[in-house]
C-alpha positions as a Python dict, from the first residue, in 0.01 Angstrom:
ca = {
    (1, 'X'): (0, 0, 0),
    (2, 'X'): (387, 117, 82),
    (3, 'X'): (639, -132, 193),
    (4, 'X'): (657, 76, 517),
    (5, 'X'): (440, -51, 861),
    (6, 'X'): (141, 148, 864),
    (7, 'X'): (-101, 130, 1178),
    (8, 'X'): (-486, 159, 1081),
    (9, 'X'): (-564, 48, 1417),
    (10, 'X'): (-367, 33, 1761),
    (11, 'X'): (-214, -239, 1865),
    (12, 'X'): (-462, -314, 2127),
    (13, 'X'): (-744, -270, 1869),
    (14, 'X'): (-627, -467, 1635),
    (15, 'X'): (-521, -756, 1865),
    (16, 'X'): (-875, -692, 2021),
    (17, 'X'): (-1068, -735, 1702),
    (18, 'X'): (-825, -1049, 1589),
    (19, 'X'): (-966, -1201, 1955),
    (20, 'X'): (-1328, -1101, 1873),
    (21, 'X'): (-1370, -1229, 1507),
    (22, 'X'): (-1117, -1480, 1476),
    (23, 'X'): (-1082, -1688, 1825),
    (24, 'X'): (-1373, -1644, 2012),
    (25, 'X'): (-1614, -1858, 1809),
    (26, 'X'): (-1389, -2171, 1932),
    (27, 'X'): (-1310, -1975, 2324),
    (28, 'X'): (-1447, -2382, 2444),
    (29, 'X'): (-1194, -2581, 2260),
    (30, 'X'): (-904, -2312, 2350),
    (31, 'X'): (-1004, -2330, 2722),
    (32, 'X'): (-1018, -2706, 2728),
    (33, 'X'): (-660, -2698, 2575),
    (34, 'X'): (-580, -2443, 2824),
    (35, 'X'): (-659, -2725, 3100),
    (36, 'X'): (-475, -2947, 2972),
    (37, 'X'): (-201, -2713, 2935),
    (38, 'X'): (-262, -2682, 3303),
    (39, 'X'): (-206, -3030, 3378),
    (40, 'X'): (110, -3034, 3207),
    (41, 'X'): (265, -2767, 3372),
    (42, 'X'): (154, -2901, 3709),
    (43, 'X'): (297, -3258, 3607),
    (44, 'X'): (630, -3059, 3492),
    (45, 'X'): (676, -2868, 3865),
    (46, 'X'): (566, -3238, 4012),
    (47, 'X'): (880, -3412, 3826),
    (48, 'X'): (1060, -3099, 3968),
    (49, 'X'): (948, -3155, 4320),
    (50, 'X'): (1027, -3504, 4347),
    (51, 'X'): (1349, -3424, 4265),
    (52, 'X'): (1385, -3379, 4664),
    (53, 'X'): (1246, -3761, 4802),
    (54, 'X'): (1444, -3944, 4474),
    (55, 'X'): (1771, -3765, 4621),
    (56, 'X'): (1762, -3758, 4995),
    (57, 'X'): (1498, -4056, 5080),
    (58, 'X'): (1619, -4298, 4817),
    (59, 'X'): (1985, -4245, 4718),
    (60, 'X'): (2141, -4055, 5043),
    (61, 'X'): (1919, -4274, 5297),
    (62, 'X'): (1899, -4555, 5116),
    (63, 'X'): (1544, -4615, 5207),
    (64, 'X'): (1384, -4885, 5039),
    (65, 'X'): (1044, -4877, 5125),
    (66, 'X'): (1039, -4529, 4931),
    (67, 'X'): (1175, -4654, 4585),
    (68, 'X'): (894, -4798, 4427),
    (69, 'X'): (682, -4500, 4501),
    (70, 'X'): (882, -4222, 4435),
    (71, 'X'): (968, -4387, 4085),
    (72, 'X'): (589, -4474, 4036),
    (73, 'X'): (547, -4087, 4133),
    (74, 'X'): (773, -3969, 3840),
    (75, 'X'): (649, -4234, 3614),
    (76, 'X'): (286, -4077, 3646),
    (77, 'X'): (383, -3736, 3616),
    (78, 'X'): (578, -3776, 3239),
    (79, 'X'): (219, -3959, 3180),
    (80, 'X'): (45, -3699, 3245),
    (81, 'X'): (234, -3483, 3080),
    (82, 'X'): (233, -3638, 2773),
    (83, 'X'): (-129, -3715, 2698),
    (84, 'X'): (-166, -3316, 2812),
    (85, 'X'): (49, -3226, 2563),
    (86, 'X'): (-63, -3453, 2306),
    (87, 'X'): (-422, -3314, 2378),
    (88, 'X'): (-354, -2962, 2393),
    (89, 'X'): (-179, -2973, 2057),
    (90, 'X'): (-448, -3197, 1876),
    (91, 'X'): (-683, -2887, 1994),
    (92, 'X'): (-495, -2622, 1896),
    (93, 'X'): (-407, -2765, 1553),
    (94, 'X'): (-777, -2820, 1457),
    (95, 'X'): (-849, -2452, 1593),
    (96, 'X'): (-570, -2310, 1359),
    (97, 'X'): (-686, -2469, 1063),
    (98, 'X'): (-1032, -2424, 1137),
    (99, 'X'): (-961, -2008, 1155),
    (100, 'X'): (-792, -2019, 838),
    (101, 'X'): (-1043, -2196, 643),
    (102, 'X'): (-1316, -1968, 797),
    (103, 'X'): (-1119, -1665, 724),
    (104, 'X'): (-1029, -1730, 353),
    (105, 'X'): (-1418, -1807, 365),
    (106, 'X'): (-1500, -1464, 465),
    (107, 'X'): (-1239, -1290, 255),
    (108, 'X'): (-1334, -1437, -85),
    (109, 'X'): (-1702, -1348, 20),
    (110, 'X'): (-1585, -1019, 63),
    (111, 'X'): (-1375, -978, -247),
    (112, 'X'): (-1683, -1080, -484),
    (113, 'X'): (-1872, -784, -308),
    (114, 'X'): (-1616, -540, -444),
    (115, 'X'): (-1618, -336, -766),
    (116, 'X'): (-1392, -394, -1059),
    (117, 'X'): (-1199, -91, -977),
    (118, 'X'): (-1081, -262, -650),
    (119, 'X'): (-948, -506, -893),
    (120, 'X'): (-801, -262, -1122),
    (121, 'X'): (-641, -121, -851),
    (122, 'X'): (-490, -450, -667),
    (123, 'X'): (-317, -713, -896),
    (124, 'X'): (-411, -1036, -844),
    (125, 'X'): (-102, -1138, -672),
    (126, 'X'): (-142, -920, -388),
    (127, 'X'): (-483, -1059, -327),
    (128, 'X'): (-340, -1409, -362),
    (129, 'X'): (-96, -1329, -113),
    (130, 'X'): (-326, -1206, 166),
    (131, 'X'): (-555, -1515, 97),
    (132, 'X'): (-269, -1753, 135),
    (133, 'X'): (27, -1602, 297),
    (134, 'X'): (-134, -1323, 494),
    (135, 'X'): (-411, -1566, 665),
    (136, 'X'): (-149, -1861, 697),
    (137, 'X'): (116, -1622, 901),
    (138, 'X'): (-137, -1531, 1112),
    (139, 'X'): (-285, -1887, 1205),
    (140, 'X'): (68, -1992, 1267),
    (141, 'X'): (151, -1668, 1475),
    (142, 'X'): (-183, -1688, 1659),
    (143, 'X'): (-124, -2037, 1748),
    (144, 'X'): (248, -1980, 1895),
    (145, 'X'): (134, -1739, 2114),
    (146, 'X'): (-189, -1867, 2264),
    (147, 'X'): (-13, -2195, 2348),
    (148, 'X'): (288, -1972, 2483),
    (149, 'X'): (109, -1752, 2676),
    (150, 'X'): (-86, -2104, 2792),
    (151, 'X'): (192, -2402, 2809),
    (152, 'X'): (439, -2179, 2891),
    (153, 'X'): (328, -1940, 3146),
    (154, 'X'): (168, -2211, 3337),
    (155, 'X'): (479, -2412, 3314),
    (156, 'X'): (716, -2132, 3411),
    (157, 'X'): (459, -2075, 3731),
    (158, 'X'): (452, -2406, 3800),
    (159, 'X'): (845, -2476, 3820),
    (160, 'X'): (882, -2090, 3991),
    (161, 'X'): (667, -2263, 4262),
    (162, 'X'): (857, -2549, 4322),
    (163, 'X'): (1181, -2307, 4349),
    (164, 'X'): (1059, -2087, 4583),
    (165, 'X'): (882, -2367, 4814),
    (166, 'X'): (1230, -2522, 4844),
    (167, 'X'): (1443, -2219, 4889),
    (168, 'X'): (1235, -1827, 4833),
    (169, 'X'): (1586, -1646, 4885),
    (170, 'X'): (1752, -1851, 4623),
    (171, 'X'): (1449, -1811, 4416),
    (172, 'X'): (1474, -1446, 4447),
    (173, 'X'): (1865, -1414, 4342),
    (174, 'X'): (1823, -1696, 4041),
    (175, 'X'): (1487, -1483, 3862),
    (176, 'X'): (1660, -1108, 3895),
    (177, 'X'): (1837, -1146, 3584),
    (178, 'X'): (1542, -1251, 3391),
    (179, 'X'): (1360, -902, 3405),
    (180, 'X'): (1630, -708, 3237),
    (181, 'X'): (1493, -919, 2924),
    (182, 'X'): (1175, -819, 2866),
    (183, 'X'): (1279, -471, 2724),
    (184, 'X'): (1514, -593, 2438),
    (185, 'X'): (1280, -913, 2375),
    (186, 'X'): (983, -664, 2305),
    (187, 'X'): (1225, -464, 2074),
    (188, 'X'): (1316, -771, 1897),
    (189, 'X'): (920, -837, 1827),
    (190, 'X'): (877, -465, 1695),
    (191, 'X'): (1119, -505, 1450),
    (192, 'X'): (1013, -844, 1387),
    (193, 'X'): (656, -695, 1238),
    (194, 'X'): (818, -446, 1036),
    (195, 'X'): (971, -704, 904),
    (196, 'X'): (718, -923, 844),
    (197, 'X'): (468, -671, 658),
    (198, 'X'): (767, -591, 449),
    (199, 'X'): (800, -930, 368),
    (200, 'X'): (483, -973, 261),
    (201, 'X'): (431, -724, 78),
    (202, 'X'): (733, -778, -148),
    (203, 'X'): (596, -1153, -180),
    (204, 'X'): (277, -980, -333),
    (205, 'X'): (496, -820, -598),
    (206, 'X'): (675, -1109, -674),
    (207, 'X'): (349, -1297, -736),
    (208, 'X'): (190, -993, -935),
    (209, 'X'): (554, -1032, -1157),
    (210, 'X'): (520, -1407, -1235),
    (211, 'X'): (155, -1408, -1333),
    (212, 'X'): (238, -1088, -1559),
    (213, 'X'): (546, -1244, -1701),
    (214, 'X'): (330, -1597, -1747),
    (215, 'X'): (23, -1453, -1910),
    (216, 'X'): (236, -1259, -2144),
    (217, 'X'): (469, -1446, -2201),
    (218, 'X'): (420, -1470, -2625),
    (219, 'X'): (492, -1074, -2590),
    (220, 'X'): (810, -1073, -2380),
    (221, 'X'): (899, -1362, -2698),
    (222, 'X'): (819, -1118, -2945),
    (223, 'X'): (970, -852, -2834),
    (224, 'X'): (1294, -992, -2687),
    (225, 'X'): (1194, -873, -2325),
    (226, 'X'): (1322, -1147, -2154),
    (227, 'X'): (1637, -957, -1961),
    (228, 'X'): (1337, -687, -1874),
    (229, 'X'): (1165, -968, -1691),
    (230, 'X'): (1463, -1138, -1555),
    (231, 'X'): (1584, -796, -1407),
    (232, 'X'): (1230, -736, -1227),
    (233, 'X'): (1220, -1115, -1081),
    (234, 'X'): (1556, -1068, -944),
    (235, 'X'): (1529, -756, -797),
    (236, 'X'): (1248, -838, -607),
    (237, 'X'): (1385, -1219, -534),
    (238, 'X'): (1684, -1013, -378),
    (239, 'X'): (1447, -785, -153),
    (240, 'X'): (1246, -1112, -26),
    (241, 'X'): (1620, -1272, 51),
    (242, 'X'): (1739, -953, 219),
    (243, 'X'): (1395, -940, 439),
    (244, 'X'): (1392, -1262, 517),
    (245, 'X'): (1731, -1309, 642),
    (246, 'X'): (1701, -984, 874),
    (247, 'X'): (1365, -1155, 996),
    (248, 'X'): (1528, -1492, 1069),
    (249, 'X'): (1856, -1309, 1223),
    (250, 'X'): (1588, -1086, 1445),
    (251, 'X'): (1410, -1401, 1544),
    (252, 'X'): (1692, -1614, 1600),
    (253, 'X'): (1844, -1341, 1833),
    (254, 'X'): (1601, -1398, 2133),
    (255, 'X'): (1654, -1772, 2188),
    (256, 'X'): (2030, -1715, 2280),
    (257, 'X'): (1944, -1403, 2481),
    (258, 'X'): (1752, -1595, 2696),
    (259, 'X'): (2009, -1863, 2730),
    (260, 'X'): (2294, -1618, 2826),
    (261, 'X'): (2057, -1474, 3094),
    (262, 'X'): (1996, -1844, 3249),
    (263, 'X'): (2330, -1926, 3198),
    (264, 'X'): (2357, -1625, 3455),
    (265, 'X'): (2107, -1765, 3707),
    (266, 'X'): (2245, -2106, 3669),
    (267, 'X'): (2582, -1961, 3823),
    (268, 'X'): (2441, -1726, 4083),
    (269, 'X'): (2228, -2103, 4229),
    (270, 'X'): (2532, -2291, 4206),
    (271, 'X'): (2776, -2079, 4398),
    (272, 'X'): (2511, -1955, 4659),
    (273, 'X'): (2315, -2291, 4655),
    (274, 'X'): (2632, -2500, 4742),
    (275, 'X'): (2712, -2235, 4980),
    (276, 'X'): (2390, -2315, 5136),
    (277, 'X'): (2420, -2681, 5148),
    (278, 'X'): (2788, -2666, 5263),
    (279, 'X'): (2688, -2493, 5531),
    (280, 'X'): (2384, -2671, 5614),
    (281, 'X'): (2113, -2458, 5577),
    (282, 'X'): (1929, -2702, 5282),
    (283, 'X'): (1960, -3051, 5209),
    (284, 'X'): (2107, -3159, 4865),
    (285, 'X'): (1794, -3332, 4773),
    (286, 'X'): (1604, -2973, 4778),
    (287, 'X'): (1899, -2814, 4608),
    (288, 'X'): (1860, -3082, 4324),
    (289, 'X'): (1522, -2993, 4321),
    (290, 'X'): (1561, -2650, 4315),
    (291, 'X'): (1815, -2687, 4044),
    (292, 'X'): (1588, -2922, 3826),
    (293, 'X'): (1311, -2674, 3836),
    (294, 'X'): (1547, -2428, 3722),
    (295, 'X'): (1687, -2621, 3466),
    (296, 'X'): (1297, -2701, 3322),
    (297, 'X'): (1233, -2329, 3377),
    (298, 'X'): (1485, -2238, 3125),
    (299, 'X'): (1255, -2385, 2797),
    (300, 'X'): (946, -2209, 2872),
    (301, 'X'): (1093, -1885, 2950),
    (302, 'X'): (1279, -1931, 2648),
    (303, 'X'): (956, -1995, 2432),
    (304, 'X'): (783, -1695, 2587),
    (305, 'X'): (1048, -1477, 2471),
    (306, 'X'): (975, -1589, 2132),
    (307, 'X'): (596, -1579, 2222),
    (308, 'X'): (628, -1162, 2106),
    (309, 'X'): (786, -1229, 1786),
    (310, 'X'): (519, -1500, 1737),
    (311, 'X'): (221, -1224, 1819),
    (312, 'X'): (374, -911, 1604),
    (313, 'X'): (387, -1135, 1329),
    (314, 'X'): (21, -1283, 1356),
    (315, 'X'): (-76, -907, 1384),
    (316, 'X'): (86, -770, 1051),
    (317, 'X'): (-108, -1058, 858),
    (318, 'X'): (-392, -931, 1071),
    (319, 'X'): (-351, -568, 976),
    (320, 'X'): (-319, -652, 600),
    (321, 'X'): (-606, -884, 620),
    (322, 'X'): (-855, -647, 751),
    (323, 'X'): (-771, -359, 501),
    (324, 'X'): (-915, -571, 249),
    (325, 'X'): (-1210, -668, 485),
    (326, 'X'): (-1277, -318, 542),
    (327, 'X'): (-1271, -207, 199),
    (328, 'X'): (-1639, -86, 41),
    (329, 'X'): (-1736, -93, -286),
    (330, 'X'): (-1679, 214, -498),
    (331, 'X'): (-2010, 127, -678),
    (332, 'X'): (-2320, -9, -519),
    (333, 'X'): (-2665, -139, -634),
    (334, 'X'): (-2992, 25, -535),
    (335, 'X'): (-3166, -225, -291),
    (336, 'X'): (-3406, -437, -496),
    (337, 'X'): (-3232, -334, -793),
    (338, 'X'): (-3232, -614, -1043),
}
């Protein structure tokens, strides 16, 4: 394979066949995690909500009789939010690891099925790398973006809820700036991949290098080879440094995107929120809430702009993965043959 990003399938396809043969044989313990994802976000637009009594009933009224159960209010939501979230992630940490110990399963199944001139063909350190590093990216991307597309999204809703129950038209002005986002966030996770399969592959070489270098290592002594060898680890040492700096830069690059853009909103609801409250069209204890559930809002919309990057790079360990499941033996026996 070439260093460049090469599509065997469409992205649909192959995102399609990563649901079907890698995630659906635990769909029960991912949509019991989703619930509990659910209850979280719910608990999260709750906190948000009550926001609105804790301000106006208890500090601007002074009303006594409503202290002990607002606070018991909030005190049950964080509850609830944390044994969700301690649940969810128990759930989807056993799922992860479960996938990649089934799929390393199925690939060295696979791999004995092959003919030696597979082998001849693909070093041993490329295989190595798509049973370790290949299978490992994409458990850890897979995860990421089913619990972002989950926590996340449900969270976001949630909190979105709460802001346009207290005030829709402030609503409305604070979540414009967020859709002029999604277009550079999706370019971000396009390069990302490219990335990513580059990466990978160059790992591969690197790995093919060292086990060459090791198991011949009383020729390179004989023969005084060892700048030869030190030349090849370093060039490729350099490549993997040079990747994986332009993959952290284009990761890194979403997160403060996302916090320019609610830096935005944040301004808009403060100058046309007090404007509201000044001239008493909403009571502060509603703009507090409103605020608070912007505030909130601001994490998971983060994390779903990283949700992309998460998925492109679950799907280049995906791609490489299944060229090597979908490779047939040059040579096969005759059935019954001995």
């Amino acid at each position: 394979m070439g260093t460049s990003l090469r599509f065997n399938h469409s992205t649909r396809a192959l995102l399609g066949r990563l649901l079907r043969e890698a995630i659906r044989p635990y769909g029960g313990r991912i949509v019991l995690a989703l619930l509990l994802m659910a209850v979280a976000a719910g608990a999260q637009g709750l906190t948000a909500w009550l926001m609105e009594p804790v301000v106006d009933k208890v500090f601007s009224a002074q009303d006594r009789s409503m202290l002990w159960p607002v606070a018991g209010a909030v005190l049950l939501a964080f509850a609830l939010k944390s044994l969700s979230d301690f649940g969810q992630a128990a759930l989807m940490s056993q799922v992860g690891l479960r996938i990649v110990a089934d799929l390393q399963k199925r690939l060295f199944a696979h791999l004995l099925t092959l003919d030696a001139g597979f082998f001849g063909r693909n070093s041993a350190g490329r295989l190595v790398s798509r049973f370790m590093v290949d299978i490992n990216q994409m458990r850890h991307g897979l995860i990421l973006s089913i619990t972002g597309l989950g926590r996340d999204v449900l969270t976001a809703l949630a909190l979105i809820a709460v802001m346009f129950f207290q005030d829709w038209m402030l609503a409305c002005a604070a979540l414009f700036v967020f859709p002029w986002a999604i277009y550079p966030v999706v370019r971000l996770g396009h390069r990302m991949r490219k990335v990513t399969v580059n990466t990978q592959e160059q790992m591969g070489a690197l790995n093919t290098t060292l086990e060459q270098s090791f198991h011949g290592i009383r020729m390179v002594k004989s023969y005084g080879l060892e700048p030869h060898e030190q030349g090849r680890v370093n060039h490729l040492t350099e490549d993997i440094y040079r990747l994986t700096v332009r993959g952290a830069v284009t990761h890194a690059a979403a997160n403060p995107l996302m916090e320019m853009l609610g830096g935005v909103a944040v301004t808009v609801v403060i100058v046309y929120g007090g404007y509201r409250v000044i001239e008493g069209d909403t009571t502060t204890g509603a703009f507090f809430s409103f605020i608070a559930a912007l505030l909130m809002a601001a994490q998971p919309l983060r994390n779903l702009a990283k949700t992309n990057t998460s998925l492109q790079e679950a799907l280049a360990g995906a791609q490489r993965l299944f060229d090597v499941l979908d490779t047939r033996p040059a040579l096969t026996d005759r059935p019954g043959a001995p």
